[in-house]
């Protein structure tokens, strides 16, 4: 929502006290007036702000995931990174692979097909969703 | 007594008190435009926006990032968390 000038002030005055890096490693965009937020369905007209929406867009420009959270609750960054890693693995597999609940890099990947139907229990257990 | 605005992640906005109207007119209802929600599996709408990046003011076009994975993250305002 804030202008690029406010972004600079935030980087200079607050971020500099949190981290040693002098810059944010990605562009901080300005959505003055909420025009981008409106087309992405995250603009709150009553409060005049974009809520905490997060979209994962693949290399073809296609939306693969999104999450929306009301302003007072912050997001879980490792979950976003985990989803990107999972989508990258799925994309490289060209439709042959799927990542079950709780998947993280190095953990069991499923290969959906006739042989897997009814047999997921042989390769994946519920405790893997929680560790 | 002046009321202190709640300090949170919302953006406190001005409220303009309308002067009493002399003639009574039928109330006009401003329609909120409905936007279709983003669909999984559909193209992300392209846009260009002013941005602050690498200590420079610049313009970012979403379609310039085709070929890369993109995390597009909205938040209410600077000086709040992500």
GROMACS .gro file of N, CA, C and O in nm, chain A residues 1-2 4-8 10 14 23 26-30 36 38-40 42 46-47 49-63 65-66 68 71-72 74-75 84 87-88, chain B residues 9-11 32 35-55 57-58 60 62 65-82:
model
  376
    1UNK      N    1   0.083  -0.119   0.000
    1UNK     CA    2   0.000   0.000   0.000
    1UNK      C    3   0.087   0.125   0.000
    1UNK      O    4   0.059   0.221  -0.068
    2UNK      N    5   0.193   0.123   0.081
    2UNK     CA    6   0.274   0.243   0.097
    2UNK      C    7   0.349   0.279  -0.030
    2UNK      O    8   0.374   0.194  -0.115
    4UNK      N    9   0.674   0.406  -0.264
    4UNK     CA   10   0.814   0.360  -0.267
    4UNK      C   11   0.900   0.446  -0.174
    4UNK      O   12   1.001   0.400  -0.123
    5UNK      N   13   0.856   0.569  -0.146
    5UNK     CA   14   0.932   0.654  -0.055
    5UNK      C   15   0.921   0.603   0.089
    5UNK      O   16   1.017   0.603   0.165
    6UNK      N   17   0.801   0.559   0.126
    6UNK     CA   18   0.783   0.502   0.260
    6UNK      C   19   0.861   0.372   0.271
    6UNK      O   20   0.921   0.342   0.375
    7UNK      N   21   0.863   0.292   0.162
    7UNK     CA   22   0.942   0.168   0.162
    7UNK      C   23   1.087   0.199   0.196
    7UNK      O   24   1.151   0.131   0.275
    8UNK      N   25   1.138   0.304   0.134
    8UNK     CA   26   1.279   0.341   0.159
    8UNK      C   27   1.297   0.381   0.306
    8UNK      O   28   1.394   0.340   0.370
   10UNK      N   29   1.125   0.282   0.559
   10UNK     CA   30   1.116   0.164   0.644
   10UNK      C   31   1.248   0.085   0.641
   10UNK      O   32   1.299   0.042   0.745
   14UNK      N   33   1.392   0.111   1.005
   14UNK     CA   34   1.356  -0.002   1.090
   14UNK      C   35   1.428  -0.131   1.052
   14UNK      O   36   1.485  -0.197   1.137
   23UNK      N   37   1.974  -0.386   0.232
   23UNK     CA   38   1.858  -0.380   0.142
   23UNK      C   39   1.772  -0.504   0.157
   23UNK      O   40   1.815  -0.605   0.212
   26UNK      N   41   1.449  -0.833  -0.255
   26UNK     CA   42   1.344  -0.843  -0.357
   26UNK      C   43   1.278  -0.705  -0.368
   26UNK      O   44   1.287  -0.624  -0.275
   27UNK      N   45   1.209  -0.677  -0.480
   27UNK     CA   46   1.147  -0.546  -0.496
   27UNK      C   47   1.029  -0.527  -0.400
   27UNK      O   48   0.950  -0.619  -0.379
   28UNK      N   49   1.021  -0.409  -0.339
   28UNK     CA   50   0.905  -0.373  -0.257
   28UNK      C   51   0.816  -0.285  -0.344
   28UNK      O   52   0.850  -0.170  -0.374
   29UNK      N   53   0.701  -0.339  -0.383
   29UNK     CA   54   0.613  -0.267  -0.474
   29UNK      C   55   0.519  -0.175  -0.398
   29UNK      O   56   0.497  -0.192  -0.278
   30UNK      N   57   0.466  -0.079  -0.469
   30UNK     CA   58   0.368   0.012  -0.410
   30UNK      C   59   0.233  -0.008  -0.478
   30UNK      O   60   0.224  -0.006  -0.600
   36UNK      N   61  -0.394  -0.307  -0.754
   36UNK     CA   62  -0.346  -0.445  -0.774
   36UNK      C   63  -0.418  -0.538  -0.676
   36UNK      O   64  -0.464  -0.646  -0.712
   38UNK      N   65  -0.709  -0.515  -0.561
   38UNK     CA   66  -0.847  -0.543  -0.605
   38UNK      C   67  -0.851  -0.658  -0.705
   38UNK      O   68  -0.934  -0.748  -0.692
   39UNK      N   69  -0.761  -0.658  -0.803
   39UNK     CA   70  -0.770  -0.765  -0.903
   39UNK      C   71  -0.725  -0.899  -0.845
   39UNK      O   72  -0.761  -1.004  -0.897
   40UNK      N   73  -0.649  -0.895  -0.736
   40UNK     CA   74  -0.609  -1.020  -0.671
   40UNK      C   75  -0.702  -1.056  -0.554
   40UNK      O   76  -0.680  -1.155  -0.484
   42UNK      N   77  -0.756  -0.910  -0.262
   42UNK     CA   78  -0.704  -0.896  -0.127
   42UNK      C   79  -0.723  -0.756  -0.070
   42UNK      O   80  -0.678  -0.727   0.041
   46UNK      N   81  -1.313  -0.133   0.322
   46UNK     CA   82  -1.350  -0.058   0.442
   46UNK      C   83  -1.227  -0.002   0.515
   46UNK      O   84  -1.229   0.110   0.564
   47UNK      N   85  -1.122  -0.082   0.524
   47UNK     CA   86  -1.003  -0.038   0.596
   47UNK      C   87  -0.899   0.028   0.505
   47UNK      O   88  -0.802   0.086   0.554
   49UNK      N   89  -0.683  -0.113   0.303
   49UNK     CA   90  -0.552  -0.181   0.300
   49UNK      C   91  -0.561  -0.313   0.225
   49UNK      O   92  -0.670  -0.370   0.207
   50UNK      N   93  -0.446  -0.359   0.177
   50UNK     CA   94  -0.436  -0.496   0.126
   50UNK      C   95  -0.414  -0.588   0.246
   50UNK      O   96  -0.328  -0.563   0.330
   51UNK      N   97  -0.495  -0.695   0.255
   51UNK     CA   98  -0.472  -0.791   0.363
   51UNK      C   99  -0.351  -0.878   0.326
   51UNK      O  100  -0.290  -0.860   0.221
   52UNK      N  101  -0.316  -0.971   0.415
   52UNK     CA  102  -0.195  -1.050   0.392
   52UNK      C  103  -0.221  -1.165   0.294
   52UNK      O  104  -0.247  -1.278   0.334
   53UNK      N  105  -0.221  -1.131   0.167
   53UNK     CA  106  -0.239  -1.232   0.061
   53UNK      C  107  -0.104  -1.272   0.005
   53UNK      O  108  -0.014  -1.190  -0.008
   54UNK      N  109  -0.090  -1.401  -0.027
   54UNK     CA  110   0.037  -1.449  -0.082
   54UNK      C  111   0.007  -1.546  -0.196
   54UNK      O  112  -0.069  -1.642  -0.178
   55UNK      N  113   0.065  -1.520  -0.312
   55UNK     CA  114   0.038  -1.599  -0.432
   55UNK      C  115   0.168  -1.660  -0.483
   55UNK      O  116   0.269  -1.590  -0.493
   56UNK      N  117   0.165  -1.789  -0.515
   56UNK     CA  118   0.280  -1.854  -0.580
   56UNK      C  119   0.250  -1.865  -0.728
   56UNK      O  120   0.148  -1.923  -0.767
   57UNK      N  121   0.336  -1.806  -0.810
   57UNK     CA  122   0.315  -1.801  -0.955
   57UNK      C  123   0.429  -1.877  -1.022
   57UNK      O  124   0.547  -1.852  -0.994
   58UNK      N  125   0.393  -1.973  -1.109
   58UNK     CA  126   0.496  -2.059  -1.168
   58UNK      C  127   0.563  -1.990  -1.288
   58UNK      O  128   0.523  -1.880  -1.328
   59UNK      N  129   0.667  -2.053  -1.346
   59UNK     CA  130   0.741  -1.986  -1.456
   59UNK      C  131   0.655  -1.957  -1.579
   59UNK      O  132   0.696  -1.877  -1.664
   60UNK      N  133   0.539  -2.020  -1.592
   60UNK     CA  134   0.448  -1.988  -1.703
   60UNK      C  135   0.353  -1.873  -1.668
   60UNK      O  136   0.264  -1.840  -1.747
   61UNK      N  137   0.364  -1.818  -1.547
   61UNK     CA  138   0.275  -1.710  -1.505
   61UNK      C  139   0.142  -1.759  -1.452
   61UNK      O  140   0.047  -1.682  -1.442
   62UNK      N  141   0.136  -1.888  -1.416
   62UNK     CA  142   0.010  -1.948  -1.369
   62UNK      C  143   0.012  -1.955  -1.215
   62UNK      O  144   0.112  -1.993  -1.155
   63UNK      N  145  -0.101  -1.918  -1.155
   63UNK     CA  146  -0.113  -1.922  -1.009
   63UNK      C  147  -0.123  -2.068  -0.963
   63UNK      O  148  -0.212  -2.141  -1.008
   65UNK      N  149  -0.080  -2.147  -0.608
   65UNK     CA  150  -0.124  -2.150  -0.468
   65UNK      C  151  -0.150  -2.009  -0.421
   65UNK      O  152  -0.090  -1.914  -0.472
   66UNK      N  153  -0.240  -1.995  -0.325
   66UNK     CA  154  -0.250  -1.867  -0.255
   66UNK      C  155  -0.296  -1.888  -0.112
   66UNK      O  156  -0.350  -1.993  -0.077
   68UNK      N  157  -0.454  -1.638   0.228
   68UNK     CA  158  -0.498  -1.507   0.273
   68UNK      C  159  -0.514  -1.506   0.424
   68UNK      O  160  -0.576  -1.596   0.481
   71UNK      N  161  -0.501  -0.905   0.872
   71UNK     CA  162  -0.383  -0.828   0.910
   71UNK      C  163  -0.317  -0.858   1.045
   71UNK      O  164  -0.194  -0.856   1.053
   72UNK      N  165  -0.391  -0.888   1.153
   72UNK     CA  166  -0.321  -0.901   1.282
   72UNK      C  167  -0.234  -1.025   1.298
   72UNK      O  168  -0.157  -1.034   1.393
   74UNK      N  169   0.060  -1.280   1.157
   74UNK     CA  170   0.172  -1.292   1.062
   74UNK      C  171   0.182  -1.429   1.001
   74UNK      O  172   0.124  -1.526   1.050
   75UNK      N  173   0.256  -1.436   0.892
   75UNK     CA  174   0.265  -1.560   0.815
   75UNK      C  175   0.380  -1.649   0.860
   75UNK      O  176   0.469  -1.606   0.932
   84UNK      N  177   0.706  -2.386  -0.231
   84UNK     CA  178   0.781  -2.359  -0.354
   84UNK      C  179   0.865  -2.482  -0.390
   84UNK      O  180   0.866  -2.527  -0.505
   87UNK      N  181   0.635  -2.752  -0.525
   87UNK     CA  182   0.588  -2.723  -0.662
   87UNK      C  183   0.700  -2.739  -0.764
   87UNK      O  184   0.676  -2.783  -0.877
   88UNK      N  185   0.821  -2.705  -0.725
   88UNK     CA  186   0.933  -2.721  -0.819
   88UNK      C  187   0.958  -2.869  -0.848
   88UNK      O  188   0.981  -2.908  -0.962
  140UNK      N  189  -0.282  -0.289   1.251
  140UNK     CA  190  -0.235  -0.303   1.114
  140UNK      C  191  -0.327  -0.234   1.015
  140UNK      O  192  -0.300  -0.230   0.897
  141UNK      N  193  -0.438  -0.180   1.066
  141UNK     CA  194  -0.528  -0.111   0.976
  141UNK      C  195  -0.481   0.031   0.955
  141UNK      O  196  -0.400   0.083   1.031
  142UNK      N  197  -0.534   0.094   0.852
  142UNK     CA  198  -0.495   0.230   0.821
  142UNK      C  199  -0.605   0.324   0.868
  142UNK      O  200  -0.713   0.326   0.810
  163UNK      N  201  -2.038  -0.163  -0.498
  163UNK     CA  202  -1.900  -0.210  -0.496
  163UNK      C  203  -1.880  -0.304  -0.613
  163UNK      O  204  -1.959  -0.395  -0.635
  166UNK      N  205  -1.494  -0.829  -0.802
  166UNK     CA  206  -1.382  -0.881  -0.878
  166UNK      C  207  -1.380  -1.032  -0.866
  166UNK      O  208  -1.398  -1.086  -0.757
  167UNK      N  209  -1.360  -1.097  -0.978
  167UNK     CA  210  -1.352  -1.243  -0.974
  167UNK      C  211  -1.228  -1.283  -0.896
  167UNK      O  212  -1.121  -1.224  -0.912
  168UNK      N  213  -1.243  -1.380  -0.807
  168UNK     CA  214  -1.128  -1.425  -0.729
  168UNK      C  215  -1.030  -1.496  -0.820
  168UNK      O  216  -1.068  -1.557  -0.920
  169UNK      N  217  -0.903  -1.482  -0.784
  169UNK     CA  218  -0.798  -1.551  -0.858
  169UNK      C  219  -0.825  -1.702  -0.855
  169UNK      O  220  -0.863  -1.757  -0.752
  170UNK      N  221  -0.808  -1.766  -0.967
  170UNK     CA  222  -0.830  -1.910  -0.975
  170UNK      C  223  -0.696  -1.983  -0.985
  170UNK      O  224  -0.609  -1.942  -1.062
  171UNK      N  225  -0.684  -2.091  -0.908
  171UNK     CA  226  -0.566  -2.176  -0.920
  171UNK      C  227  -0.565  -2.234  -1.061
  171UNK      O  228  -0.667  -2.280  -1.111
  172UNK      N  229  -0.449  -2.234  -1.124
  172UNK     CA  230  -0.438  -2.289  -1.259
  172UNK      C  231  -0.463  -2.187  -1.369
  172UNK      O  232  -0.449  -2.219  -1.487
  173UNK      N  233  -0.501  -2.064  -1.329
  173UNK     CA  234  -0.522  -1.958  -1.428
  173UNK      C  235  -0.403  -1.861  -1.424
  173UNK      O  236  -0.330  -1.855  -1.325
  174UNK      N  237  -0.389  -1.787  -1.532
  174UNK     CA  238  -0.279  -1.690  -1.538
  174UNK      C  239  -0.295  -1.581  -1.432
  174UNK      O  240  -0.407  -1.533  -1.409
  175UNK      N  241  -0.186  -1.543  -1.370
  175UNK     CA  242  -0.188  -1.432  -1.275
  175UNK      C  243  -0.204  -1.302  -1.354
  175UNK      O  244  -0.132  -1.282  -1.452
  176UNK      N  245  -0.298  -1.215  -1.315
  176UNK     CA  246  -0.316  -1.088  -1.387
  176UNK      C  247  -0.186  -1.006  -1.387
  176UNK      O  248  -0.122  -0.992  -1.283
  177UNK      N  249  -0.150  -0.958  -1.504
  177UNK     CA  250  -0.026  -0.880  -1.515
  177UNK      C  251  -0.049  -0.738  -1.464
  177UNK      O  252  -0.161  -0.688  -1.466
  178UNK      N  253   0.056  -0.675  -1.417
  178UNK     CA  254   0.048  -0.536  -1.371
  178UNK      C  255   0.188  -0.476  -1.372
  178UNK      O  256   0.287  -0.548  -1.378
  179UNK      N  257   0.193  -0.344  -1.366
  179UNK     CA  258   0.319  -0.272  -1.344
  179UNK      C  259   0.300  -0.185  -1.222
  179UNK      O  260   0.190  -0.132  -1.201
  180UNK      N  261   0.401  -0.174  -1.139
  180UNK     CA  262   0.388  -0.094  -1.017
  180UNK      C  263   0.521  -0.028  -0.983
  180UNK      O  264   0.628  -0.084  -1.010
  181UNK      N  265   0.515   0.093  -0.924
  181UNK     CA  266   0.637   0.156  -0.876
  181UNK      C  267   0.695   0.074  -0.761
  181UNK      O  268   0.620   0.011  -0.686
  182UNK      N  269   0.826   0.071  -0.751
  182UNK     CA  270   0.889  -0.014  -0.649
  182UNK      C  271   1.019   0.046  -0.599
  182UNK      O  272   1.080   0.131  -0.665
  183UNK      N  273   1.059  -0.001  -0.482
  183UNK     CA  274   1.190   0.033  -0.424
  183UNK      C  275   1.272  -0.095  -0.422
  183UNK      O  276   1.230  -0.196  -0.364
  184UNK      N  277   1.387  -0.096  -0.489
  184UNK     CA  278   1.467  -0.218  -0.503
  184UNK      C  279   1.613  -0.180  -0.524
  184UNK      O  280   1.643  -0.094  -0.608
  185UNK      N  281   1.702  -0.244  -0.448
  185UNK     CA  282   1.846  -0.216  -0.459
  185UNK      C  283   1.878  -0.068  -0.446
  185UNK      O  284   1.956  -0.012  -0.525
  186UNK      N  285   1.817  -0.004  -0.347
  186UNK     CA  286   1.839   0.139  -0.321
  186UNK      C  287   1.797   0.230  -0.435
  186UNK      O  288   1.843   0.344  -0.444
  188UNK      N  289   1.461   0.366  -0.699
  188UNK     CA  290   1.319   0.366  -0.734
  188UNK      C  291   1.306   0.315  -0.876
  188UNK      O  292   1.380   0.357  -0.965
  189UNK      N  293   1.214   0.221  -0.898
  189UNK     CA  294   1.205   0.157  -1.028
  189UNK      C  295   1.060   0.118  -1.054
  189UNK      O  296   0.971   0.150  -0.977
  191UNK      N  297   0.825  -0.223  -1.162
  191UNK     CA  298   0.827  -0.369  -1.175
  191UNK      C  299   0.705  -0.414  -1.257
  191UNK      O  300   0.592  -0.374  -1.228
  193UNK      N  301   0.507  -0.754  -1.370
  193UNK     CA  302   0.501  -0.896  -1.333
  193UNK      C  303   0.545  -0.986  -1.448
  193UNK      O  304   0.619  -1.082  -1.427
  196UNK      N  305   0.887  -1.142  -1.515
  196UNK     CA  306   0.936  -1.254  -1.434
  196UNK      C  307   0.894  -1.390  -1.488
  196UNK      O  308   0.914  -1.491  -1.421
  197UNK      N  309   0.837  -1.391  -1.609
  197UNK     CA  310   0.804  -1.521  -1.671
  197UNK      C  311   0.934  -1.602  -1.683
  197UNK      O  312   1.039  -1.547  -1.717
  198UNK      N  313   0.926  -1.732  -1.654
  198UNK     CA  314   1.046  -1.815  -1.654
  198UNK      C  315   1.102  -1.835  -1.514
  198UNK      O  316   1.192  -1.915  -1.493
  199UNK      N  317   1.049  -1.759  -1.417
  199UNK     CA  318   1.093  -1.774  -1.278
  199UNK      C  319   0.972  -1.800  -1.190
  199UNK      O  320   0.859  -1.763  -1.224
  200UNK      N  321   0.996  -1.861  -1.075
  200UNK     CA  322   0.892  -1.872  -0.974
  200UNK      C  323   0.879  -1.738  -0.904
  200UNK      O  324   0.980  -1.674  -0.873
  201UNK      N  325   0.757  -1.694  -0.878
  201UNK     CA  326   0.733  -1.564  -0.816
  201UNK      C  327   0.649  -1.583  -0.689
  201UNK      O  328   0.550  -1.656  -0.691
  202UNK      N  329   0.692  -1.520  -0.581
  202UNK     CA  330   0.608  -1.508  -0.462
  202UNK      C  331   0.555  -1.364  -0.462
  202UNK      O  332   0.633  -1.270  -0.449
  203UNK      N  333   0.425  -1.348  -0.480
  203UNK     CA  334   0.364  -1.216  -0.478
  203UNK      C  335   0.295  -1.200  -0.342
  203UNK      O  336   0.202  -1.272  -0.310
  204UNK      N  337   0.347  -1.106  -0.265
  204UNK     CA  338   0.307  -1.098  -0.125
  204UNK      C  339   0.245  -0.960  -0.096
  204UNK      O  340   0.309  -0.859  -0.119
  205UNK      N  341   0.121  -0.960  -0.049
  205UNK     CA  342   0.056  -0.834  -0.011
  205UNK      C  343   0.061  -0.819   0.141
  205UNK      O  344   0.054  -0.918   0.214
  206UNK      N  345   0.069  -0.695   0.188
  206UNK     CA  346   0.064  -0.669   0.332
  206UNK      C  347   0.006  -0.529   0.353
  206UNK      O  348   0.012  -0.446   0.263
  207UNK      N  349  -0.052  -0.504   0.471
  207UNK     CA  350  -0.126  -0.378   0.489
  207UNK      C  351  -0.039  -0.254   0.480
  207UNK      O  352  -0.084  -0.151   0.433
  208UNK      N  353   0.083  -0.260   0.529
  208UNK     CA  354   0.165  -0.140   0.524
  208UNK      C  355   0.302  -0.163   0.585
  208UNK      O  356   0.324  -0.258   0.661
  209UNK      N  357   0.396  -0.075   0.549
  209UNK     CA  358   0.527  -0.079   0.611
  209UNK      C  359   0.511  -0.057   0.761
  209UNK      O  360   0.410  -0.003   0.806
  210UNK      N  361   0.611  -0.099   0.835
  210UNK     CA  362   0.611  -0.091   0.981
  210UNK      C  363   0.509  -0.188   1.043
  210UNK      O  364   0.477  -0.178   1.162
  211UNK      N  365   0.457  -0.281   0.962
  211UNK     CA  366   0.388  -0.396   1.018
  211UNK      C  367   0.470  -0.518   0.974
  211UNK      O  368   0.561  -0.506   0.893
  212UNK      N  369   0.437  -0.634   1.028
  212UNK     CA  370   0.512  -0.756   0.995
  212UNK      C  371   0.459  -0.815   0.864
  212UNK      O  372   0.368  -0.760   0.802
  213UNK      N  373   0.516  -0.927   0.822
  213UNK     CA  374   0.467  -0.992   0.700
  213UNK      C  375   0.370  -1.103   0.736
  213UNK      O  376   0.306  -1.157   0.649
   0.00000   0.00000   0.00000
